[in-house]
mmCIF file of N, CA and C in Angstrom:
data_model
loop_
_atom_site.group_PDB
_atom_site.id
_atom_site.type_symbol
_atom_site.label_atom_id
_atom_site.label_comp_id
_atom_site.label_asym_id
_atom_site.label_seq_id
_atom_site.Cartn_x
_atom_site.Cartn_y
_atom_site.Cartn_z
ATOM 1 N N UNK A 26 0.810 -1.219 0.116
ATOM 2 C CA UNK A 26 -0.036 0.099 0.030
ATOM 3 C C UNK A 26 0.931 1.101 0.262
ATOM 4 N N UNK A 27 0.788 2.234 -0.639
ATOM 5 C CA UNK A 27 1.546 3.531 -0.826
ATOM 6 C C UNK A 27 0.560 4.622 0.000
ATOM 7 N N UNK A 28 1.807 5.426 0.372
ATOM 8 C CA UNK A 28 1.308 6.468 1.225
ATOM 9 C C UNK A 28 0.244 7.551 0.773
ATOM 10 N N UNK A 29 -0.605 7.842 1.604
ATOM 11 C CA UNK A 29 -1.606 8.877 0.742
ATOM 12 C C UNK A 29 -0.760 10.208 0.416
ATOM 13 N N UNK A 30 -1.396 10.961 -0.234
ATOM 14 C CA UNK A 30 -1.067 12.186 -0.831
ATOM 15 C C UNK A 30 -2.043 13.125 -0.623
ATOM 16 N N UNK A 31 -2.556 13.468 0.400
ATOM 17 C CA UNK A 31 -3.648 14.466 0.800
ATOM 18 C C UNK A 31 -3.425 15.633 0.636
ATOM 19 N N UNK A 32 -2.005 16.243 1.132
ATOM 20 C CA UNK A 32 -1.585 17.713 1.064
ATOM 21 C C UNK A 32 -0.702 18.184 0.219
ATOM 22 N N UNK A 33 0.421 17.290 -0.229
ATOM 23 C CA UNK A 33 1.510 17.793 -0.879
ATOM 24 C C UNK A 33 1.129 18.210 -2.314
ATOM 25 N N UNK A 34 0.020 17.752 -3.232
ATOM 26 C CA UNK A 34 -0.316 18.242 -4.329
ATOM 27 C C UNK A 34 -0.947 19.625 -4.397
ATOM 28 N N UNK A 35 -1.236 20.267 -3.024
ATOM 29 C CA UNK A 35 -2.011 21.699 -3.187
ATOM 30 C C UNK A 35 -1.014 22.675 -3.557
ATOM 31 N N UNK A 36 0.051 22.347 -3.409
ATOM 32 C CA UNK A 36 1.018 23.561 -3.995
ATOM 33 C C UNK A 36 1.728 23.630 -5.263
ATOM 34 N N UNK A 37 1.382 22.454 -5.847
ATOM 35 C CA UNK A 37 1.727 21.920 -7.029
ATOM 36 C C UNK A 37 1.164 23.114 -7.923
ATOM 37 N N UNK A 38 2.212 23.863 -8.665
ATOM 38 C CA UNK A 38 1.645 24.857 -9.856
ATOM 39 C C UNK A 38 1.274 26.340 -9.041
ATOM 40 N N UNK A 39 1.342 26.217 -7.936
ATOM 41 C CA UNK A 39 0.912 27.531 -7.267
ATOM 42 C C UNK A 39 2.054 28.602 -7.132
ATOM 43 N N UNK A 40 1.750 29.489 -6.749
ATOM 44 C CA UNK A 40 2.554 30.697 -6.378
ATOM 45 C C UNK A 40 2.282 31.156 -5.140
ATOM 46 N N UNK A 41 3.616 31.429 -4.243
ATOM 47 C CA UNK A 41 3.826 31.707 -2.942
ATOM 48 C C UNK A 41 4.617 32.754 -2.920
ATOM 49 N N UNK A 42 4.339 33.968 -2.068
ATOM 50 C CA UNK A 42 5.217 34.828 -1.651
ATOM 51 C C UNK A 42 5.241 34.554 -0.173
ATOM 52 N N UNK A 43 6.965 34.852 0.173
ATOM 53 C CA UNK A 43 6.997 34.458 1.719
ATOM 54 C C UNK A 43 7.966 35.863 1.987
ATOM 55 N N UNK A 44 7.062 36.310 2.705
ATOM 56 C CA UNK A 44 7.750 37.859 3.429
ATOM 57 C C UNK A 44 8.471 37.238 4.579
ATOM 58 N N UNK A 45 9.862 37.517 4.663
ATOM 59 C CA UNK A 45 10.878 37.346 5.869
ATOM 60 C C UNK A 45 11.230 35.993 5.456
ATOM 61 N N UNK A 46 11.869 35.571 4.306
ATOM 62 C CA UNK A 46 12.284 34.420 3.653
ATOM 63 C C UNK A 46 13.739 34.252 3.713
ATOM 64 N N UNK A 47 14.223 35.165 4.633
ATOM 65 C CA UNK A 47 15.841 34.823 4.889
ATOM 66 C C UNK A 47 15.773 33.752 6.193
ATOM 67 N N UNK A 48 16.895 33.048 6.399
ATOM 68 C CA UNK A 48 17.108 32.012 7.501
ATOM 69 C C UNK A 48 16.298 32.022 8.269
ATOM 70 N N UNK A 49 15.430 30.742 8.580
ATOM 71 C CA UNK A 49 14.486 30.575 9.784
ATOM 72 C C UNK A 49 13.150 30.006 8.977
ATOM 73 N N UNK A 50 12.326 30.144 9.644
ATOM 74 C CA UNK A 50 11.085 29.733 9.366
ATOM 75 C C UNK A 50 10.702 29.832 7.738
ATOM 76 N N UNK A 51 10.784 31.264 7.322
ATOM 77 C CA UNK A 51 10.384 31.475 5.941
ATOM 78 C C UNK A 51 11.286 30.827 5.053
ATOM 79 N N UNK A 52 12.492 30.697 5.335
ATOM 80 C CA UNK A 52 13.377 29.801 4.210
ATOM 81 C C UNK A 52 13.032 28.383 4.114
ATOM 82 N N UNK A 53 12.552 27.989 5.396
ATOM 83 C CA UNK A 53 12.209 26.493 5.493
ATOM 84 C C UNK A 53 10.804 26.333 4.376
ATOM 85 N N UNK A 54 9.897 27.524 4.708
ATOM 86 C CA UNK A 54 8.614 27.108 3.816
ATOM 87 C C UNK A 54 9.086 27.453 2.179
ATOM 88 N N UNK A 55 10.031 28.215 2.280
ATOM 89 C CA UNK A 55 10.261 28.570 0.530
ATOM 90 C C UNK A 55 10.810 26.962 0.120
ATOM 91 N N UNK A 56 11.526 26.418 0.998
ATOM 92 C CA UNK A 56 12.216 24.881 0.309
ATOM 93 C C UNK A 56 11.086 24.057 0.346
ATOM 94 N N UNK A 57 9.963 23.860 1.325
ATOM 95 C CA UNK A 57 9.013 22.982 1.165
ATOM 96 C C UNK A 57 7.768 23.207 -0.004
ATOM 97 N N UNK A 58 7.898 24.683 -0.318
ATOM 98 C CA UNK A 58 6.991 25.098 -1.431
ATOM 99 C C UNK A 58 7.637 24.350 -2.526
ATOM 100 N N UNK A 59 9.125 24.912 -2.830
ATOM 101 C CA UNK A 59 9.713 24.283 -4.059
ATOM 102 C C UNK A 59 9.614 22.761 -4.016
ATOM 103 N N UNK A 60 9.849 21.903 -3.172
ATOM 104 C CA UNK A 60 9.504 20.635 -2.970
ATOM 105 C C UNK A 60 8.299 20.199 -3.775
ATOM 106 N N UNK A 61 7.139 20.872 -3.326
ATOM 107 C CA UNK A 61 6.059 20.258 -3.478
ATOM 108 C C UNK A 61 5.264 21.151 -4.846
ATOM 109 N N UNK A 62 6.545 21.606 -5.770
ATOM 110 C CA UNK A 62 6.015 22.344 -6.940
ATOM 111 C C UNK A 62 5.690 23.827 -7.182
ATOM 112 N N UNK A 63 5.617 24.426 -6.004
ATOM 113 C CA UNK A 63 5.221 25.980 -6.223
ATOM 114 C C UNK A 63 6.201 26.591 -6.808
ATOM 115 N N UNK A 64 5.891 27.959 -7.212
ATOM 116 C CA UNK A 64 6.906 28.925 -7.580
ATOM 117 C C UNK A 64 6.828 29.688 -6.405
ATOM 118 N N UNK A 65 7.966 30.221 -6.034
ATOM 119 C CA UNK A 65 8.270 31.385 -4.740
ATOM 120 C C UNK A 65 8.657 32.359 -5.256
ATOM 121 N N UNK A 66 7.953 33.551 -4.378
ATOM 122 C CA UNK A 66 8.831 34.791 -4.562
ATOM 123 C C UNK A 66 9.237 35.305 -3.074
ATOM 124 N N UNK A 67 10.534 34.970 -2.616
ATOM 125 C CA UNK A 67 10.896 35.257 -1.597
ATOM 126 C C UNK A 67 11.294 37.031 -1.259
ATOM 127 N N UNK A 68 10.786 37.278 -0.118
ATOM 128 C CA UNK A 68 10.883 38.802 0.233
ATOM 129 C C UNK A 68 11.465 39.052 1.618
ATOM 130 N N UNK A 69 12.047 40.233 1.554
ATOM 131 C CA UNK A 69 12.899 40.526 2.850
ATOM 132 C C UNK A 69 12.810 41.811 2.662
ATOM 133 N N UNK A 70 13.293 42.731 3.794
ATOM 134 C CA UNK A 70 13.431 44.159 3.507
ATOM 135 C C UNK A 70 14.970 44.541 3.182
ATOM 136 N N UNK A 71 15.857 43.374 3.033
ATOM 137 C CA UNK A 71 17.262 43.645 2.786
ATOM 138 C C UNK A 71 17.635 42.557 1.688
ATOM 139 N N UNK A 72 18.196 43.386 0.405
ATOM 140 C CA UNK A 72 18.286 42.387 -0.584
ATOM 141 C C UNK A 72 19.480 41.821 -0.455
ATOM 142 N N UNK A 73 20.465 41.965 0.630
ATOM 143 C CA UNK A 73 21.595 41.050 0.800
ATOM 144 C C UNK A 73 21.058 39.687 1.146
ATOM 145 N N UNK A 74 20.008 39.696 1.984
ATOM 146 C CA UNK A 74 19.637 38.425 2.505
ATOM 147 C C UNK A 74 18.667 37.610 1.712
ATOM 148 N N UNK A 75 18.154 38.540 0.704
ATOM 149 C CA UNK A 75 17.200 37.863 -0.316
ATOM 150 C C UNK A 75 18.332 37.061 -1.276
ATOM 151 N N UNK A 76 19.368 37.857 -1.488
ATOM 152 C CA UNK A 76 20.255 37.279 -2.373
ATOM 153 C C UNK A 76 20.963 35.933 -1.757
ATOM 154 N N UNK A 77 21.313 35.792 -0.847
ATOM 155 C CA UNK A 77 21.689 34.840 0.055
ATOM 156 C C UNK A 77 20.931 33.670 0.061
ATOM 157 N N UNK A 78 19.414 33.775 0.419
ATOM 158 C CA UNK A 78 18.288 32.971 0.500
ATOM 159 C C UNK A 78 18.427 32.360 -0.869
ATOM 160 N N UNK A 79 18.102 33.081 -1.744
ATOM 161 C CA UNK A 79 18.398 32.625 -3.354
ATOM 162 C C UNK A 79 19.345 31.599 -3.698
ATOM 163 N N UNK A 80 20.459 32.239 -3.590
ATOM 164 C CA UNK A 80 21.599 31.412 -3.718
ATOM 165 C C UNK A 80 21.545 29.857 -3.097
ATOM 166 N N UNK A 81 21.020 29.941 -1.818
ATOM 167 C CA UNK A 81 21.198 28.713 -0.999
ATOM 168 C C UNK A 81 19.919 27.830 -1.625
ATOM 169 N N UNK A 82 18.839 28.182 -2.198
ATOM 170 C CA UNK A 82 17.511 27.492 -2.762
ATOM 171 C C UNK A 82 18.098 27.253 -4.042
ATOM 172 N N UNK A 83 18.900 27.836 -4.608
ATOM 173 C CA UNK A 83 19.195 27.400 -6.067
ATOM 174 C C UNK A 83 20.314 26.121 -5.962
ATOM 175 N N UNK A 84 21.216 26.148 -4.741
ATOM 176 C CA UNK A 84 22.313 25.264 -4.842
ATOM 177 C C UNK A 84 21.431 23.880 -4.244
ATOM 178 N N UNK A 85 20.078 23.937 -3.694
ATOM 179 C CA UNK A 85 19.648 23.030 -3.130
ATOM 180 C C UNK A 85 18.767 22.204 -4.248
ATOM 181 N N UNK A 86 17.987 23.311 -4.964
ATOM 182 C CA UNK A 86 17.004 22.835 -5.871
ATOM 183 C C UNK A 86 17.186 23.467 -7.155
ATOM 184 N N UNK A 87 18.179 22.903 -7.815
ATOM 185 C CA UNK A 87 18.630 23.590 -9.112
ATOM 186 C C UNK A 87 17.784 23.540 -10.057
ATOM 187 N N UNK A 88 16.971 22.397 -10.396
ATOM 188 C CA UNK A 88 15.634 22.497 -11.167
ATOM 189 C C UNK A 88 14.705 23.118 -10.797
ATOM 190 N N UNK A 89 14.731 24.319 -9.771
ATOM 191 C CA UNK A 89 13.686 25.026 -9.685
ATOM 192 C C UNK A 89 13.928 26.568 -10.133
ATOM 193 N N UNK A 90 15.170 26.520 -10.945
ATOM 194 C CA UNK A 90 15.625 27.944 -11.398
ATOM 195 C C UNK A 90 14.666 28.933 -11.857
ATOM 196 N N UNK A 91 13.564 28.505 -12.532
ATOM 197 C CA UNK A 91 12.658 29.158 -13.229
ATOM 198 C C UNK A 91 11.639 29.555 -12.314
ATOM 199 N N UNK A 92 11.301 28.791 -10.961
ATOM 200 C CA UNK A 92 10.277 29.093 -10.137
ATOM 201 C C UNK A 92 10.726 29.718 -8.952
ATOM 202 N N UNK A 93 11.750 30.253 -8.906
ATOM 203 C CA UNK A 93 12.306 31.167 -7.896
ATOM 204 C C UNK A 93 12.315 32.530 -8.146
ATOM 205 N N UNK A 94 11.918 33.286 -7.417
ATOM 206 C CA UNK A 94 12.023 34.911 -7.795
ATOM 207 C C UNK A 94 12.084 35.696 -6.258
ATOM 208 N N UNK A 95 12.546 36.905 -6.550
ATOM 209 C CA UNK A 95 12.584 37.632 -5.379
ATOM 210 C C UNK A 95 12.488 38.949 -5.539
ATOM 211 N N UNK A 96 12.024 39.692 -4.334
ATOM 212 C CA UNK A 96 11.458 41.113 -4.288
ATOM 213 C C UNK A 96 11.742 41.438 -3.026
ATOM 214 N N UNK A 97 12.996 42.664 -3.045
ATOM 215 C CA UNK A 97 12.839 43.388 -1.505
ATOM 216 C C UNK A 97 11.536 44.413 -1.420
ATOM 217 N N UNK A 98 11.134 43.943 -0.005
ATOM 218 C CA UNK A 98 9.836 44.840 0.423
ATOM 219 C C UNK A 98 10.189 45.252 1.928
ATOM 220 N N UNK A 99 10.307 46.187 2.129
ATOM 221 C CA UNK A 99 9.914 46.696 3.558
ATOM 222 C C UNK A 99 8.533 46.847 3.905
ATOM 223 N N UNK A 100 8.092 46.155 4.794
ATOM 224 C CA UNK A 100 6.779 46.310 5.042
ATOM 225 C C UNK A 100 6.583 47.577 5.771
ATOM 226 N N UNK A 101 7.492 48.048 6.719
ATOM 227 C CA UNK A 101 7.413 49.420 7.270
ATOM 228 C C UNK A 101 7.412 50.712 6.605
ATOM 229 N N UNK A 102 7.120 50.794 4.987
ATOM 230 C CA UNK A 102 7.885 51.629 4.128
ATOM 231 C C UNK A 102 6.304 52.195 3.963
ATOM 232 N N UNK A 103 6.353 53.563 3.535
ATOM 233 C CA UNK A 103 4.919 53.996 2.889
ATOM 234 C C UNK A 103 4.862 53.773 1.797
ATOM 235 N N UNK A 104 5.652 53.062 0.910
ATOM 236 C CA UNK A 104 5.373 52.652 -0.287
ATOM 237 C C UNK A 104 5.068 51.257 -0.502
ATOM 238 N N UNK A 105 4.659 50.570 0.561
ATOM 239 C CA UNK A 105 4.442 49.003 0.758
ATOM 240 C C UNK A 105 3.388 48.704 -0.518
ATOM 241 N N UNK A 106 2.328 49.317 -0.651
ATOM 242 C CA UNK A 106 1.471 49.446 -1.356
ATOM 243 C C UNK A 106 1.859 49.080 -2.999
ATOM 244 N N UNK A 107 2.866 49.673 -3.384
ATOM 245 C CA UNK A 107 3.612 49.688 -4.565
ATOM 246 C C UNK A 107 4.430 48.391 -4.816
ATOM 247 N N UNK A 108 4.823 47.701 -3.756
ATOM 248 C CA UNK A 108 5.734 46.418 -3.815
ATOM 249 C C UNK A 108 4.643 45.278 -4.086
ATOM 250 N N UNK A 109 3.758 45.428 -3.694
ATOM 251 C CA UNK A 109 2.710 44.028 -3.433
ATOM 252 C C UNK A 109 1.461 43.970 -4.378
ATOM 253 N N UNK A 110 1.532 43.077 -5.153
ATOM 254 C CA UNK A 110 0.438 43.064 -6.026
ATOM 255 C C UNK A 110 -0.833 41.986 -5.810
ATOM 256 N N UNK A 111 -1.871 41.848 -6.358
ATOM 257 C CA UNK A 111 -2.845 40.852 -6.189
ATOM 258 C C UNK A 111 -2.477 39.631 -7.159
ATOM 259 N N UNK A 112 -1.250 39.088 -6.885
ATOM 260 C CA UNK A 112 -1.233 38.107 -7.929
ATOM 261 C C UNK A 112 -0.835 36.592 -7.261
ATOM 262 N N UNK A 113 -0.978 36.432 -5.856
ATOM 263 C CA UNK A 113 -0.361 35.194 -5.238
ATOM 264 C C UNK A 113 -1.446 34.341 -4.696
ATOM 265 N N UNK A 114 -1.292 33.077 -4.804
ATOM 266 C CA UNK A 114 -2.316 32.043 -4.111
ATOM 267 C C UNK A 114 -2.211 31.829 -2.649
ATOM 268 N N UNK A 115 -0.866 32.206 -2.165
ATOM 269 C CA UNK A 115 -0.571 31.888 -0.879
ATOM 270 C C UNK A 115 0.639 32.950 -0.333
ATOM 271 N N UNK A 116 0.351 33.586 0.989
ATOM 272 C CA UNK A 116 1.268 34.505 1.545
ATOM 273 C C UNK A 116 1.436 33.623 2.759
ATOM 274 N N UNK A 117 3.121 33.846 2.811
ATOM 275 C CA UNK A 117 3.385 33.491 4.179
ATOM 276 C C UNK A 117 4.274 34.474 4.772
ATOM 277 N N UNK A 118 4.074 35.250 5.888
ATOM 278 C CA UNK A 118 4.623 36.028 6.639
ATOM 279 C C UNK A 118 5.247 35.736 7.825
ATOM 280 N N UNK A 119 6.461 35.791 7.659
ATOM 281 C CA UNK A 119 7.304 35.108 8.832
ATOM 282 C C UNK A 119 8.266 36.074 9.467
ATOM 283 N N UNK A 120 8.227 37.537 8.731
ATOM 284 C CA UNK A 120 9.245 38.544 9.273
ATOM 285 C C UNK A 120 8.889 38.903 10.738
ATOM 286 N N UNK A 121 9.517 39.286 11.708
ATOM 287 C CA UNK A 121 9.621 39.600 13.027
ATOM 288 C C UNK A 121 8.922 40.873 13.547
ATOM 289 N N UNK A 122 8.244 41.327 12.370
ATOM 290 C CA UNK A 122 7.503 42.520 12.697
ATOM 291 C C UNK A 122 5.932 42.391 13.449
ATOM 292 N N UNK A 123 5.851 43.172 14.725
ATOM 293 C CA UNK A 123 4.574 43.035 15.599
ATOM 294 C C UNK A 123 3.617 42.955 14.791
ATOM 295 N N UNK A 124 2.456 42.144 14.879
ATOM 296 C CA UNK A 124 1.426 42.319 14.322
ATOM 297 C C UNK A 124 0.324 43.075 15.151
ATOM 298 N N UNK A 125 -0.759 43.546 14.768
ATOM 299 C CA UNK A 125 -1.781 44.103 15.493
ATOM 300 C C UNK A 125 -2.478 43.075 16.346
ATOM 301 N N UNK A 126 -2.916 43.519 17.796
ATOM 302 C CA UNK A 126 -3.490 42.570 18.403
ATOM 303 C C UNK A 126 -4.627 43.172 18.914
ATOM 304 N N UNK A 127 -5.830 42.014 18.849
ATOM 305 C CA UNK A 127 -7.037 42.741 19.297
ATOM 306 C C UNK A 127 -7.674 41.607 20.165
ATOM 307 N N UNK A 128 -8.624 41.705 20.818
ATOM 308 C CA UNK A 128 -9.451 40.926 21.786
ATOM 309 C C UNK A 128 -10.453 40.284 20.782
ATOM 310 N N UNK A 129 -10.830 39.167 21.088
ATOM 311 C CA UNK A 129 -11.916 38.490 20.240
ATOM 312 C C UNK A 129 -13.292 39.372 20.309
ATOM 313 N N UNK A 130 -13.603 39.733 21.454
ATOM 314 C CA UNK A 130 -14.795 40.664 21.451
ATOM 315 C C UNK A 130 -14.782 41.952 20.458
ATOM 316 N N UNK A 131 -13.529 42.689 20.319
ATOM 317 C CA UNK A 131 -13.115 43.532 19.494
ATOM 318 C C UNK A 131 -12.982 43.276 18.141
ATOM 319 N N UNK A 132 -13.024 41.885 17.580
ATOM 320 C CA UNK A 132 -12.821 41.502 16.261
ATOM 321 C C UNK A 132 -14.283 41.763 15.451
ATOM 322 N N UNK A 133 -14.044 42.308 14.325
ATOM 323 C CA UNK A 133 -15.018 42.393 13.419
ATOM 324 C C UNK A 133 -14.542 42.949 12.028
ATOM 325 N N UNK A 134 -15.677 42.773 11.169
ATOM 326 C CA UNK A 134 -15.213 42.823 9.710
ATOM 327 C C UNK A 134 -14.350 43.963 9.327
ATOM 328 N N UNK A 135 -14.139 44.974 9.991
ATOM 329 C CA UNK A 135 -13.685 46.352 9.895
ATOM 330 C C UNK A 135 -12.070 45.993 10.182
ATOM 331 N N UNK A 136 -12.142 45.661 11.600
ATOM 332 C CA UNK A 136 -10.795 45.530 12.176
ATOM 333 C C UNK A 136 -9.930 44.410 11.779
ATOM 334 N N UNK A 137 -10.428 43.629 11.065
ATOM 335 C CA UNK A 137 -9.799 42.286 10.476
ATOM 336 C C UNK A 137 -9.280 42.596 9.064
ATOM 337 N N UNK A 138 -10.131 43.686 8.411
ATOM 338 C CA UNK A 138 -9.857 43.879 6.969
ATOM 339 C C UNK A 138 -8.558 44.928 7.062
ATOM 340 N N UNK A 139 -8.541 45.548 8.107
ATOM 341 C CA UNK A 139 -7.325 46.426 8.273
ATOM 342 C C UNK A 139 -5.885 46.038 8.111
ATOM 343 N N UNK A 140 -5.880 44.333 8.084
ATOM 344 C CA UNK A 140 -4.785 43.797 7.801
ATOM 345 C C UNK A 140 -4.282 43.826 6.248
ATOM 346 N N UNK A 141 -5.304 43.915 5.552
ATOM 347 C CA UNK A 141 -5.300 43.990 4.057
ATOM 348 C C UNK A 141 -4.611 43.151 3.538
ATOM 349 N N UNK A 142 -4.358 41.727 3.932
ATOM 350 C CA UNK A 142 -3.955 40.795 3.172
ATOM 351 C C UNK A 142 -4.812 39.973 2.560
ATOM 352 N N UNK A 143 -6.120 39.982 2.823
ATOM 353 C CA UNK A 143 -6.896 39.164 1.793
ATOM 354 C C UNK A 143 -6.647 39.878 0.502
ATOM 355 N N UNK A 144 -6.860 41.219 0.367
ATOM 356 C CA UNK A 144 -7.014 41.883 -0.860
ATOM 357 C C UNK A 144 -5.685 41.437 -1.890
ATOM 358 N N UNK A 145 -4.730 41.081 -1.463
ATOM 359 C CA UNK A 145 -3.679 40.399 -2.107
ATOM 360 C C UNK A 145 -3.870 39.090 -2.650
ATOM 361 N N UNK A 146 -4.882 38.286 -2.186
ATOM 362 C CA UNK A 146 -4.769 36.835 -2.464
ATOM 363 C C UNK A 146 -6.110 36.806 -3.544
ATOM 364 N N UNK A 147 -5.806 35.833 -4.456
ATOM 365 C CA UNK A 147 -6.979 35.251 -5.326
ATOM 366 C C UNK A 147 -8.070 34.663 -4.622
ATOM 367 N N UNK A 148 -9.154 35.027 -4.775
ATOM 368 C CA UNK A 148 -10.153 34.324 -4.083
ATOM 369 C C UNK A 148 -10.518 32.928 -4.362
ATOM 370 N N UNK A 149 -11.043 32.341 -3.177
ATOM 371 C CA UNK A 149 -11.215 30.747 -3.494
ATOM 372 C C UNK A 149 -10.319 29.902 -2.537
ATOM 373 N N UNK A 150 -11.002 28.650 -2.433
ATOM 374 C CA UNK A 150 -10.430 27.775 -1.307
ATOM 375 C C UNK A 150 -8.839 27.272 -1.676
ATOM 376 N N UNK A 151 -8.601 27.573 -2.673
ATOM 377 C CA UNK A 151 -7.057 27.088 -3.057
ATOM 378 C C UNK A 151 -6.049 28.112 -2.445
ATOM 379 N N UNK A 152 -6.219 29.483 -2.116
ATOM 380 C CA UNK A 152 -5.538 30.220 -1.393
ATOM 381 C C UNK A 152 -5.730 30.331 0.123
ATOM 382 N N UNK A 153 -4.188 30.777 0.503
ATOM 383 C CA UNK A 153 -4.167 30.652 2.198
ATOM 384 C C UNK A 153 -3.200 31.921 2.524
ATOM 385 N N UNK A 154 -3.336 32.132 3.676
ATOM 386 C CA UNK A 154 -2.224 33.133 4.482
ATOM 387 C C UNK A 154 -1.963 32.534 5.882
ATOM 388 N N UNK A 155 -0.862 32.639 6.135
ATOM 389 C CA UNK A 155 -0.289 32.439 7.200
ATOM 390 C C UNK A 155 0.724 33.246 7.770
ATOM 391 N N UNK A 156 0.127 34.069 8.890
ATOM 392 C CA UNK A 156 1.080 34.964 9.582
ATOM 393 C C UNK A 156 1.577 34.318 10.952
ATOM 394 N N UNK A 157 3.012 34.738 11.075
ATOM 395 C CA UNK A 157 3.644 34.417 12.154
ATOM 396 C C UNK A 157 4.381 35.405 12.738
ATOM 397 N N UNK A 158 4.799 35.634 13.861
ATOM 398 C CA UNK A 158 5.454 37.269 14.500
ATOM 399 C C UNK A 158 6.074 36.726 15.733
ATOM 400 N N UNK A 159 7.083 37.483 16.211
ATOM 401 C CA UNK A 159 7.745 37.140 17.554
ATOM 402 C C UNK A 159 6.722 37.476 18.709
ATOM 403 N N UNK A 160 6.908 36.983 19.726
ATOM 404 C CA UNK A 160 6.481 37.336 20.924
ATOM 405 C C UNK A 160 6.072 38.853 20.981
ATOM 406 N N UNK A 161 4.560 39.547 21.109
ATOM 407 C CA UNK A 161 4.378 40.830 21.023
ATOM 408 C C UNK A 161 4.557 41.463 22.209
ATOM 409 N N UNK A 162 5.008 40.922 23.435
ATOM 410 C CA UNK A 162 4.740 41.059 24.763
ATOM 411 C C UNK A 162 6.574 41.752 25.199
ATOM 412 N N UNK A 163 7.510 41.290 24.481
ATOM 413 C CA UNK A 163 8.703 41.776 24.677
ATOM 414 C C UNK A 163 9.641 40.900 24.030
ATOM 415 N N UNK A 164 10.919 41.087 24.083
ATOM 416 C CA UNK A 164 11.927 40.533 23.480
ATOM 417 C C UNK A 164 12.574 39.624 24.401
ATOM 418 N N UNK A 165 13.484 38.504 24.054
ATOM 419 C CA UNK A 165 14.018 37.637 25.023
ATOM 420 C C UNK A 165 15.175 38.416 25.429
ATOM 421 N N UNK A 166 15.815 38.188 26.521
ATOM 422 C CA UNK A 166 17.004 38.807 27.092
ATOM 423 C C UNK A 166 18.293 37.866 26.837
#
């Protein structure tokens, strides 16, 4: 009997932008996405980190050369809208920036929509967004 393939096909031929794709969680997501057949756009605020990640990915997955792109994007910049387009099936945000927090009682359509992430996704059940961040209460000492 062969193993089930319930999830590995979901990224085949998909496009994923991974914000915070320098070494760490974002880099691992880029690797997994490539392994499962996705095209990836890796993004970070520093071009040198993007270049390093791209080089490492190409060494590990040389056949994925046409499926790896990069784009420098500083999410704290006032011109962030000019850098992000509505082209992506999956967004993975692993940058260490603090995300807005609110209580469940304060969550409503308006407060959730302020994140603006859904407007960058293609609508439908094949799209996803994953947000991770560091602890919002403080930095480790």
